[in-house]
Coordinates of C-alpha atoms (C1' of nucleotides) in Angstrom, one line a residue:
Chain A
X1 CA 140.1 80.6 61.2
X2 CA 137.5 78.1 60.2
X3 CA 135.0 80.0 59.1
X4 CA 136.5 82.7 56.3
X5 CA 133.2 83.4 54.8
X6 CA 133.4 79.8 53.2
X7 CA 131.7 78.8 50.0
X8 CA 130.1 81.3 47.1
X9 CA 126.4 81.0 48.0
X10 CA 126.5 80.5 51.8
X11 CA 126.5 83.8 53.4
X12 CA 123.6 85.1 54.0
X13 CA 122.3 85.8 57.4
X14 CA 119.7 82.9 57.8
X15 CA 119.4 80.5 60.6
X16 CA 120.3 77.7 58.2
X17 CA 123.5 79.2 57.8
X18 CA 124.2 80.1 61.3
X19 CA 123.5 76.2 62.2
X20 CA 125.7 75.0 59.6
X21 CA 128.8 77.0 60.7
X22 CA 128.5 76.2 64.4
X23 CA 127.9 72.7 64.1
X24 CA 130.9 72.9 61.2
X25 CA 133.0 74.8 64.0
X26 CA 132.3 72.4 66.7
X27 CA 133.0 69.3 64.1
X28 CA 136.1 70.9 63.3
X29 CA 137.5 71.4 66.5
X30 CA 136.3 68.2 67.7
X31 CA 134.1 69.3 70.2
X32 CA 131.5 66.8 69.0
X33 CA 133.9 63.6 68.8
X34 CA 134.5 62.1 65.2
X35 CA 132.2 59.1 64.8
X36 CA 129.7 60.4 67.1
X37 CA 126.0 60.2 66.3
X38 CA 123.5 63.1 66.2
X39 CA 119.9 63.7 66.3
X40 CA 118.6 66.4 64.5
X41 CA 115.8 67.1 67.3
X42 CA 118.5 67.6 70.1
X43 CA 120.5 69.9 67.6
X44 CA 117.4 71.9 67.3
X45 CA 116.9 72.3 70.9
X46 CA 120.4 72.8 71.3
X47 CA 119.9 76.1 68.6
X48 CA 116.8 76.8 69.6
X49 CA 115.5 76.5 66.3
X50 CA 112.9 73.9 64.4
X51 CA 114.6 70.9 62.7
X52 CA 114.4 72.2 59.1
X53 CA 117.4 74.3 58.8
X54 CA 119.2 71.5 60.8
X55 CA 118.5 69.2 58.0
X56 CA 119.9 72.1 55.6
X57 CA 122.8 72.5 57.7
X58 CA 123.2 68.6 57.5
X59 CA 122.9 68.2 53.8
X60 CA 125.6 71.2 53.5
X61 CA 127.8 68.9 56.3
X62 CA 127.5 66.1 54.1
X63 CA 128.3 67.7 50.9
X64 CA 131.5 68.9 52.5
X65 CA 132.2 65.3 53.8
X66 CA 132.1 66.2 57.3
X67 CA 129.0 64.0 58.1
X68 CA 127.2 61.2 56.5
X69 CA 123.7 60.7 56.4
X70 CA 122.3 57.2 57.4
X71 CA 119.0 57.2 55.6
X72 CA 116.0 57.1 57.8
X73 CA 118.6 56.5 60.9
X74 CA 120.4 59.6 62.1
X75 CA 123.8 61.6 61.1
X76 CA 127.1 60.7 61.8
X77 CA 130.0 62.9 62.0
X78 CA 132.7 61.6 59.5
X79 CA 135.4 59.3 61.8
X80 CA 138.8 59.7 61.6
X81 CA 140.7 57.2 59.5
X82 CA 143.8 56.5 58.4
X83 CA 141.8 55.8 55.1
X84 CA 140.7 59.4 55.2
X85 CA 144.1 60.9 55.9
X86 CA 145.6 59.0 52.8
X87 CA 142.6 60.2 50.4
X88 CA 143.0 63.6 51.6
X89 CA 147.0 63.9 51.0
X90 CA 146.7 61.7 48.0
X91 CA 144.2 63.7 46.4
X92 CA 146.6 67.0 47.3
X93 CA 149.4 65.1 45.8
X94 CA 147.3 64.9 42.7
X95 CA 146.1 68.8 42.9
X96 CA 148.9 70.5 44.5
X97 CA 151.3 70.1 41.5
X98 CA 148.9 71.0 38.8
X99 CA 147.8 74.2 40.8
X100 CA 151.5 75.0 41.0
X101 CA 152.3 74.4 37.2
X102 CA 149.0 76.4 36.3
X103 CA 150.2 79.2 38.6
X104 CA 153.6 79.4 36.8
X105 CA 151.4 80.0 33.4
X106 CA 148.7 82.7 34.7
X107 CA 150.2 84.0 38.1
X108 CA 150.2 88.1 37.7
X109 CA 152.9 90.2 39.6
X110 CA 150.5 91.3 42.2
X111 CA 149.8 87.6 42.8
X112 CA 153.5 86.8 43.0
X113 CA 154.0 89.5 45.4
X114 CA 151.0 88.3 47.6
X115 CA 153.2 85.0 47.6
X116 CA 155.9 86.5 48.6
X117 CA 154.3 88.3 51.3
X118 CA 152.8 84.7 52.7
X119 CA 156.2 83.6 52.5
X120 CA 157.8 86.1 54.9
X121 CA 155.6 85.4 57.5
X122 CA 156.9 82.4 58.1
X123 CA 160.0 84.6 59.5
X124 CA 158.2 85.8 62.7
X125 CA 158.1 82.9 65.5
X126 CA 154.7 80.4 65.0
X127 CA 153.1 78.3 67.2
X128 CA 151.9 75.5 64.9
X129 CA 148.3 76.6 64.7
X130 CA 149.5 79.5 63.3
X131 CA 151.9 77.8 61.0
X132 CA 148.9 75.6 59.6
X133 CA 147.0 78.9 58.9
X134 CA 150.0 80.2 57.1
X135 CA 150.7 77.2 54.9
X136 CA 146.9 77.2 54.1
X137 CA 146.7 80.7 52.9
X138 CA 150.1 79.9 50.9
X139 CA 148.9 76.9 49.2
X140 CA 145.0 78.5 48.7
X141 CA 146.8 81.3 47.3
X142 CA 148.6 79.3 44.7
X143 CA 145.3 77.6 43.9
X144 CA 143.9 80.8 43.0
X145 CA 146.5 81.5 40.6
X146 CA 145.4 78.4 38.5
X147 CA 142.0 80.3 37.4
X148 CA 139.8 77.2 38.1
X149 CA 138.0 78.2 41.1
X150 CA 136.8 74.6 41.4
X151 CA 140.4 73.8 42.1
X152 CA 140.4 76.4 45.0
X153 CA 137.2 75.1 46.4
X154 CA 138.5 71.7 46.7
X155 CA 141.8 72.9 47.8
X156 CA 139.9 74.7 50.6
X157 CA 138.0 71.6 51.8
X158 CA 141.0 69.2 51.8
X159 CA 142.6 71.9 53.7
X160 CA 139.8 72.0 56.2
X161 CA 139.7 68.3 56.3
X162 CA 142.9 67.6 56.7
X163 CA 142.8 70.1 59.7
X164 CA 140.5 68.0 61.6
X165 CA 141.7 64.6 60.8
X166 CA 144.9 65.9 62.1
X167 CA 144.0 67.7 65.4
X168 CA 144.7 64.6 67.5
X169 CA 147.8 63.9 66.3
X170 CA 149.7 67.2 66.1
X171 CA 150.1 68.9 69.7
X172 CA 153.5 70.1 69.4
X173 CA 155.2 69.1 66.2
X174 CA 157.2 72.2 65.5
X175 CA 159.6 71.8 62.8
X176 CA 158.9 75.8 61.7
X177 CA 161.5 77.4 59.4
X178 CA 162.7 75.0 57.0
X179 CA 159.3 74.9 55.0
X180 CA 160.7 78.7 54.1
X181 CA 163.2 77.6 51.5
X182 CA 160.8 75.2 49.6
X183 CA 158.4 78.0 49.4
X184 CA 160.4 80.5 48.2
X185 CA 161.8 78.3 45.5
X186 CA 158.1 77.4 44.6
X187 CA 157.2 81.0 44.2
X188 CA 160.6 81.4 42.0
X189 CA 159.5 78.8 40.0
X190 CA 156.3 80.5 39.7
X191 CA 157.6 83.6 38.8
X192 CA 159.8 82.3 36.2
X193 CA 157.0 80.6 34.2
X194 CA 158.6 77.5 34.9
X195 CA 155.8 75.3 35.4
X196 CA 157.3 71.8 35.3
X197 CA 159.4 72.7 38.0
X198 CA 157.1 74.5 40.4
X199 CA 155.2 71.3 39.9
X200 CA 158.0 69.1 40.8
X201 CA 158.7 71.4 43.6
X202 CA 155.0 71.2 45.0
X203 CA 155.1 67.3 44.2
X204 CA 158.5 67.1 46.6
X205 CA 156.7 69.4 49.1
X206 CA 153.6 67.1 49.7
X207 CA 155.4 64.3 49.1
X208 CA 157.8 65.4 52.8
X209 CA 154.8 66.2 54.3
X210 CA 152.8 63.3 53.5
X211 CA 155.6 61.0 54.9
X212 CA 156.2 63.1 58.0
X213 CA 152.4 63.0 58.8
X214 CA 152.1 59.4 58.6
X215 CA 155.4 58.6 60.2
X216 CA 154.2 60.7 62.9
X217 CA 150.8 58.9 63.0
X218 CA 152.6 55.6 63.4
X219 CA 154.7 56.8 66.0
X220 CA 151.9 57.9 68.0
X221 CA 150.4 54.9 67.7
X222 CA 147.1 56.1 65.6
X223 CA 147.7 53.4 62.8
X224 CA 149.7 50.0 63.2
X225 CA 148.5 49.1 59.7
X226 CA 145.8 50.8 58.7
X227 CA 142.1 51.6 58.4
X228 CA 142.0 52.4 62.3
X229 CA 139.2 54.4 64.0
X230 CA 140.3 57.2 66.0
X231 CA 137.4 58.5 67.5
X232 CA 134.0 56.7 68.5
X233 CA 132.6 58.3 71.3
X234 CA 129.0 58.3 71.7
X235 CA 128.4 61.8 72.8
X236 CA 124.8 62.4 71.0
X237 CA 124.5 66.0 70.7
X238 CA 123.1 66.5 73.7
X239 CA 124.6 69.3 76.2
Chain B
X1 CA 122.9 56.2 31.8
X2 CA 122.9 59.1 34.4
X3 CA 121.4 57.4 37.4
X4 CA 123.8 54.6 37.9
X5 CA 122.9 54.5 41.5
X6 CA 124.6 57.3 42.1
X7 CA 126.1 58.3 45.2
X8 CA 126.5 55.9 48.6
X9 CA 124.0 57.3 50.9
X10 CA 121.3 58.3 48.3
X11 CA 119.4 55.4 47.3
X12 CA 116.8 55.1 49.2
X13 CA 113.4 55.3 48.2
X14 CA 112.3 58.2 49.6
X15 CA 110.7 61.1 48.1
X16 CA 113.3 63.6 48.0
X17 CA 115.4 61.1 46.3
X18 CA 112.7 61.0 43.7
X19 CA 112.9 64.6 43.1
X20 CA 116.9 64.7 43.0
X21 CA 117.1 61.8 40.8
X22 CA 114.2 63.6 38.5
X23 CA 115.5 66.9 38.4
X24 CA 119.5 65.7 37.9
X25 CA 118.0 63.8 34.7
X26 CA 116.0 66.8 33.6
X27 CA 119.2 69.0 34.2
X28 CA 121.6 66.6 32.7
X29 CA 119.6 66.2 29.3
X30 CA 118.8 70.0 29.5
X31 CA 115.4 69.4 29.4
X32 CA 115.4 72.3 32.0
X33 CA 117.3 74.7 30.2
X34 CA 121.1 75.8 31.3
X35 CA 121.0 79.6 33.3
X36 CA 117.0 78.6 33.9
X37 CA 115.4 80.2 37.3
X38 CA 113.1 77.6 39.1
X39 CA 110.8 77.9 41.7
X40 CA 110.2 75.5 44.5
X41 CA 106.8 75.9 44.3
X42 CA 106.2 74.7 40.7
X43 CA 108.2 71.9 41.3
X44 CA 106.6 70.6 44.1
X45 CA 103.5 70.8 41.9
X46 CA 104.8 69.0 39.3
X47 CA 105.9 66.1 41.3
X48 CA 103.1 66.3 43.6
X49 CA 104.6 66.8 46.5
X50 CA 105.5 69.6 49.2
X51 CA 108.4 72.1 49.1
X52 CA 110.6 70.7 51.6
X53 CA 111.9 67.8 49.4
X54 CA 112.3 69.9 46.7
X55 CA 114.3 71.7 48.8
X56 CA 116.2 68.4 49.8
X57 CA 116.9 67.9 46.4
X58 CA 118.1 71.2 45.4
X59 CA 120.7 71.0 48.3
X60 CA 121.9 68.0 46.8
X61 CA 121.8 69.3 43.4
X62 CA 123.5 72.3 44.7
X63 CA 126.3 70.3 46.0
X64 CA 126.9 68.3 43.0
X65 CA 127.4 72.1 41.3
X66 CA 124.2 72.0 38.8
X67 CA 122.2 74.6 40.4
X68 CA 123.4 77.4 42.3
X69 CA 121.1 78.7 45.2
X70 CA 120.1 82.5 45.0
X71 CA 119.6 83.0 48.8
X72 CA 116.0 84.3 49.4
X73 CA 115.3 84.3 45.5
X74 CA 115.7 81.1 43.9
X75 CA 117.2 78.2 42.1
X76 CA 119.7 78.5 39.1
X77 CA 120.7 76.2 37.3
X78 CA 124.2 76.3 36.2
X79 CA 124.9 78.2 32.8
X80 CA 126.9 76.7 30.3
X81 CA 130.1 79.0 30.0
X82 CA 133.5 78.1 28.3
X83 CA 135.0 78.6 31.7
X84 CA 133.2 75.7 33.4
X85 CA 134.2 73.5 30.7
X86 CA 137.9 74.6 31.0
X87 CA 137.8 74.0 34.8
X88 CA 136.5 70.9 34.4
X89 CA 138.9 69.4 31.8
X90 CA 141.7 71.2 33.8
X91 CA 140.7 69.1 36.9
X92 CA 140.2 65.9 35.0
X93 CA 144.2 67.0 33.4
X94 CA 145.3 66.9 37.6
X95 CA 143.4 63.7 38.4
X96 CA 143.3 61.4 35.7
X97 CA 147.1 60.7 35.6
X98 CA 147.2 60.9 39.2
X99 CA 144.8 58.2 39.2
X100 CA 146.6 56.0 36.5
X101 CA 149.7 56.0 38.2
X102 CA 148.3 55.0 41.5
X103 CA 146.0 52.4 39.3
X104 CA 149.6 51.0 38.5
X105 CA 150.5 50.8 41.9
X106 CA 147.3 49.0 43.1
X107 CA 145.6 47.7 40.6
X108 CA 144.4 43.6 40.7
X109 CA 144.6 41.2 38.0
X110 CA 140.7 41.0 38.1
X111 CA 140.6 44.8 38.0
X112 CA 143.1 44.8 35.1
X113 CA 141.1 42.1 33.3
X114 CA 137.9 44.3 33.7
X115 CA 139.7 47.4 32.2
X116 CA 140.7 45.1 28.6
X117 CA 137.4 44.2 28.9
X118 CA 136.1 47.8 28.9
X119 CA 138.2 48.3 26.1
X120 CA 137.1 45.4 24.3
X121 CA 134.0 47.0 23.9
X122 CA 135.3 49.8 21.9
X123 CA 135.3 47.3 18.8
X124 CA 131.6 47.3 18.4
X125 CA 130.1 50.1 16.2
X126 CA 129.0 52.7 18.8
X127 CA 127.3 55.8 18.3
X128 CA 128.8 59.0 20.0
X129 CA 126.7 58.6 23.2
X130 CA 127.5 54.9 24.1
X131 CA 130.9 55.7 23.2
X132 CA 130.9 58.3 26.1
X133 CA 129.4 56.2 28.5
X134 CA 132.1 53.5 27.6
X135 CA 134.8 56.2 28.2
X136 CA 133.2 57.1 31.3
X137 CA 133.4 53.4 32.5
X138 CA 136.5 53.1 31.6
X139 CA 138.5 55.9 33.5
X140 CA 136.2 55.3 36.5
X141 CA 137.6 51.6 36.5
X142 CA 140.8 53.2 36.5
X143 CA 139.8 55.9 39.1
X144 CA 138.8 53.0 41.3
X145 CA 142.1 51.1 41.2
X146 CA 143.5 54.0 42.8
X147 CA 142.1 52.9 46.0
X148 CA 140.9 56.5 46.7
X149 CA 137.3 57.0 46.9
X150 CA 137.2 60.2 46.6
X151 CA 139.0 60.6 43.7
X152 CA 136.0 57.7 42.4
X153 CA 133.6 60.4 43.5
X154 CA 135.2 63.5 42.0
X155 CA 135.7 62.0 38.6
X156 CA 132.3 60.6 38.5
X157 CA 131.1 64.1 39.0
X158 CA 133.7 65.5 36.6
X159 CA 132.2 63.5 33.9
X160 CA 128.5 64.1 34.4
X161 CA 129.0 67.7 34.7
X162 CA 130.9 67.7 31.3
X163 CA 128.6 65.4 29.8
X164 CA 125.9 68.2 30.3
X165 CA 128.3 71.1 29.1
X166 CA 129.1 69.1 25.8
X167 CA 125.5 68.3 25.2
X168 CA 125.3 70.6 22.8
X169 CA 128.6 70.5 21.0
X170 CA 128.7 67.0 20.6
X171 CA 126.1 66.1 18.0
X172 CA 127.5 63.7 15.2
X173 CA 131.4 63.9 16.3
X174 CA 132.5 60.2 15.2
X175 CA 135.8 59.9 15.8
X176 CA 135.6 55.8 17.0
X177 CA 138.2 53.7 17.3
X178 CA 141.4 55.8 17.4
X179 CA 141.0 55.7 21.1
X180 CA 141.4 52.0 21.4
X181 CA 145.2 52.0 20.9
X182 CA 145.7 54.9 23.4
X183 CA 143.3 52.9 26.0
X184 CA 145.2 49.3 25.3
X185 CA 148.2 51.1 26.2
X186 CA 147.3 53.0 29.0
X187 CA 146.3 49.5 30.8
X188 CA 149.2 47.6 29.5
X189 CA 151.0 50.3 31.7
X190 CA 149.2 49.6 34.4
X191 CA 149.5 46.0 34.5
X192 CA 153.2 46.8 34.0
X193 CA 153.4 48.8 36.9
X194 CA 154.9 51.7 35.3
X195 CA 152.8 54.6 37.0
X196 CA 154.8 57.4 34.8
X197 CA 154.0 55.8 31.8
X198 CA 150.6 55.1 32.6
X199 CA 150.4 59.1 34.1
X200 CA 152.3 59.9 30.8
X201 CA 149.5 58.5 28.4
X202 CA 146.5 59.7 30.4
X203 CA 147.6 62.9 30.4
X204 CA 148.2 62.8 26.8
X205 CA 144.8 61.4 26.2
X206 CA 143.4 64.1 28.1
X207 CA 145.3 66.7 26.3
X208 CA 144.2 65.3 23.1
X209 CA 140.3 65.1 24.0
X210 CA 141.0 68.8 25.8
X211 CA 142.3 70.5 22.2
X212 CA 139.4 68.4 20.5
X213 CA 136.8 69.7 22.2
X214 CA 137.8 73.2 22.5
X215 CA 138.4 73.8 18.9
X216 CA 134.8 71.7 18.4
X217 CA 133.7 74.3 20.6
X218 CA 135.2 77.2 18.8
X219 CA 133.8 76.1 15.1
X220 CA 130.5 75.6 16.6
X221 CA 131.0 79.3 17.4
X222 CA 130.3 78.4 21.0
X223 CA 133.1 80.4 22.1
X224 CA 135.0 83.3 20.5
X225 CA 137.1 84.5 23.4
X226 CA 135.8 82.8 26.5
X227 CA 133.0 83.0 29.1
X228 CA 130.1 82.5 26.9
X229 CA 127.0 81.7 28.1
X230 CA 125.0 79.2 25.9
X231 CA 122.0 78.8 27.8
X232 CA 119.8 81.7 29.1
X233 CA 116.5 80.7 28.0
X234 CA 113.9 81.4 31.0
X235 CA 111.7 78.7 31.4
X236 CA 110.5 78.8 35.0
X237 CA 109.9 75.3 35.7
X238 CA 106.0 75.3 34.9
X239 CA 104.8 72.0 33.3
Chain C
dA1 C1' 117.0 26.9 80.6
dC2 C1' 118.9 29.0 76.8
dG3 C1' 118.7 30.7 71.7
dG4 C1' 116.2 32.7 68.1
dT5 C1' 112.3 34.6 65.9
dA6 C1' 108.0 37.1 65.5
dC7 C1' 105.7 40.8 67.5
dA8 C1' 104.9 45.0 69.7
dT9 C1' 106.7 49.7 70.7
dC10 C1' 109.1 53.4 70.3
dT11 C1' 112.5 56.7 68.5
dG12 C1' 113.6 59.7 64.9
dA13 C1' 113.8 61.0 60.0
dT14 C1' 110.8 62.5 56.3
dG15 C1' 106.6 65.1 54.5
dT16 C1' 102.6 68.4 54.8
dA17 C1' 100.9 72.5 55.5
dT18 C1' 100.8 77.2 57.3
dC19 C1' 103.5 81.6 58.6
dA20 C1' 106.7 84.9 58.4
dA21 C1' 110.3 87.9 56.4
dT22 C1' 112.7 89.0 52.0
dT23 C1' 113.4 90.2 47.8
dA24 C1' 111.9 91.5 43.4
dT25 C1' 108.2 94.0 40.4
dG26 C1' 105.8 97.3 39.1
dC27 C1' 103.5 101.7 39.2
dA28 C1' 103.6 106.3 39.9
dA29 C1' 105.6 110.5 41.2
dT30 C1' 108.9 113.8 40.7
Chain D
dA1 C1' 113.8 108.4 32.4
dT2 C1' 114.4 107.3 37.3
dT3 C1' 114.0 107.2 42.1
dG4 C1' 110.8 105.4 45.9
dC5 C1' 107.3 103.1 47.3
dA6 C1' 103.6 99.4 47.6
dT7 C1' 102.2 95.3 46.5
dA8 C1' 103.2 90.7 45.0
dA9 C1' 105.7 86.4 45.1
dT10 C1' 108.9 83.0 46.8
dT11 C1' 112.1 81.5 50.0
dG12 C1' 113.2 80.0 54.3
dA13 C1' 111.2 78.6 59.3
dT14 C1' 108.0 76.7 62.4
dA15 C1' 104.9 73.2 63.9
dC16 C1' 102.4 69.3 63.0
dA17 C1' 101.7 64.5 61.1
dT18 C1' 103.1 60.2 59.2
dC19 C1' 106.3 56.3 58.4
dA20 C1' 110.1 53.4 58.3
dG21 C1' 114.0 51.2 61.1
dA22 C1' 115.8 50.2 65.7
dT23 C1' 115.1 48.3 69.8
dG24 C1' 112.9 45.8 73.3
dT25 C1' 109.9 42.0 74.9
dA26 C1' 107.8 38.1 75.1
dC27 C1' 107.0 33.4 73.0
dC28 C1' 108.4 29.6 70.8
dG29 C1' 111.2 25.6 69.8
dT30 C1' 115.2 23.2 71.0

DNA sequence: ACGGTACATCTGATGTATCAATTATGCAAT
DNA sequence: ATTGCATAATTGATACATCAGATGTACCGT
């Protein structure tokens, strides 16, 4: 799910929290169109609250990179661009291997057992959404092994954003199973304490999925060269 | 300086912006003690504004990782812990080499000229603070060459945070000059388009400064094992 | 008559003042 | 000394006011 508790600090039952999670959900599921421009008043009406918690929520969403704040003008949900997909995949390519390397240093037997348990879930037949969730949990679990909370938070953020960005691109995209081997090899390397091998496997893995996704986006016509905006619908958040 | 325009969106002359920059400055310079707990009302009085823009500023500071929000209780400026230093250096170790690698792919002659120009500034005699600023500009310039805005923003953030965290640890710490060679070699590798060499040099470089800083922190007694809090003074932000 | 500029209007973000809800604190009683 | 309650202090939310920016209109120049 989108909102598995999220952030450390942000989980008290306040109004602004509710707005934040609600908007986040809508934006992530593209129920609010990418590139759409929002206004605080209509959202406040829609959620039956005042504008302040909406502003709070917008600040948090802006921190997550899901909306940009146009000063004195309005809020705009982040459009879907090839550039954004590229940047996120690029960052994952930087962080993933590093996390794997560190995981090889720090992972405890219990954590490795958890990793194996997650990998085993690939055995079951999965639809594309469920598989993404498993992959997400797997990589986040590795990030956790790196003993670096910032890496964990950053990874979660990247996964979330990527999920939204690819919402239009991944409809079927089955390609199950074959990851399972890579993942098993990765856990093996981590368990063996071989950081370089772990990093290499993860780098390969990310490289593969990067190529796959970009090719997929191209065949779907979402990008001929680069810098193509996907969503521009102007549904201003009324109902 | 701390506030070289900063962020993209955040540079209109609003009140909340003023508060944000002001508090940011104070926190970065440790004029507000790490670990101190703030209250919105006194800050609002101090800046002669109402509480709402203060809240806004706090949200942004929280997004920057400089303060944590204790729900219904208050705001706390991030304490200085060895863990934080470790995590930031670790993240830099992941991102720096990657940025260097990508810079080798994308850097234009103009950008390379800029890099050389920055390196040349090391020739002049510098105090420790000025040298840090030069180093910062150098690494940010490389990040820019990676064509990844997120990498740039993240790098800026890490440098800012690290600067604050090390404020107590770096008083004299001259060690000028010798970096210059490493940096020249790095630019050479980038210009030659040799991404792997560039990444390796940057990795080494970060590794060195990491060892240096950690050793320094230990000799200064700031960490015997780990998880040592530096600042705990309870100066609640009165005037 | 058409295009452009200046002005007025209008929308919506930003800021202030007040209120409510919640948490922290201190005192007392066991 | 510890637990419980009552009080005080502070965040979080609401309603209202203000101000800046965008849009539309009218007027002027060509």
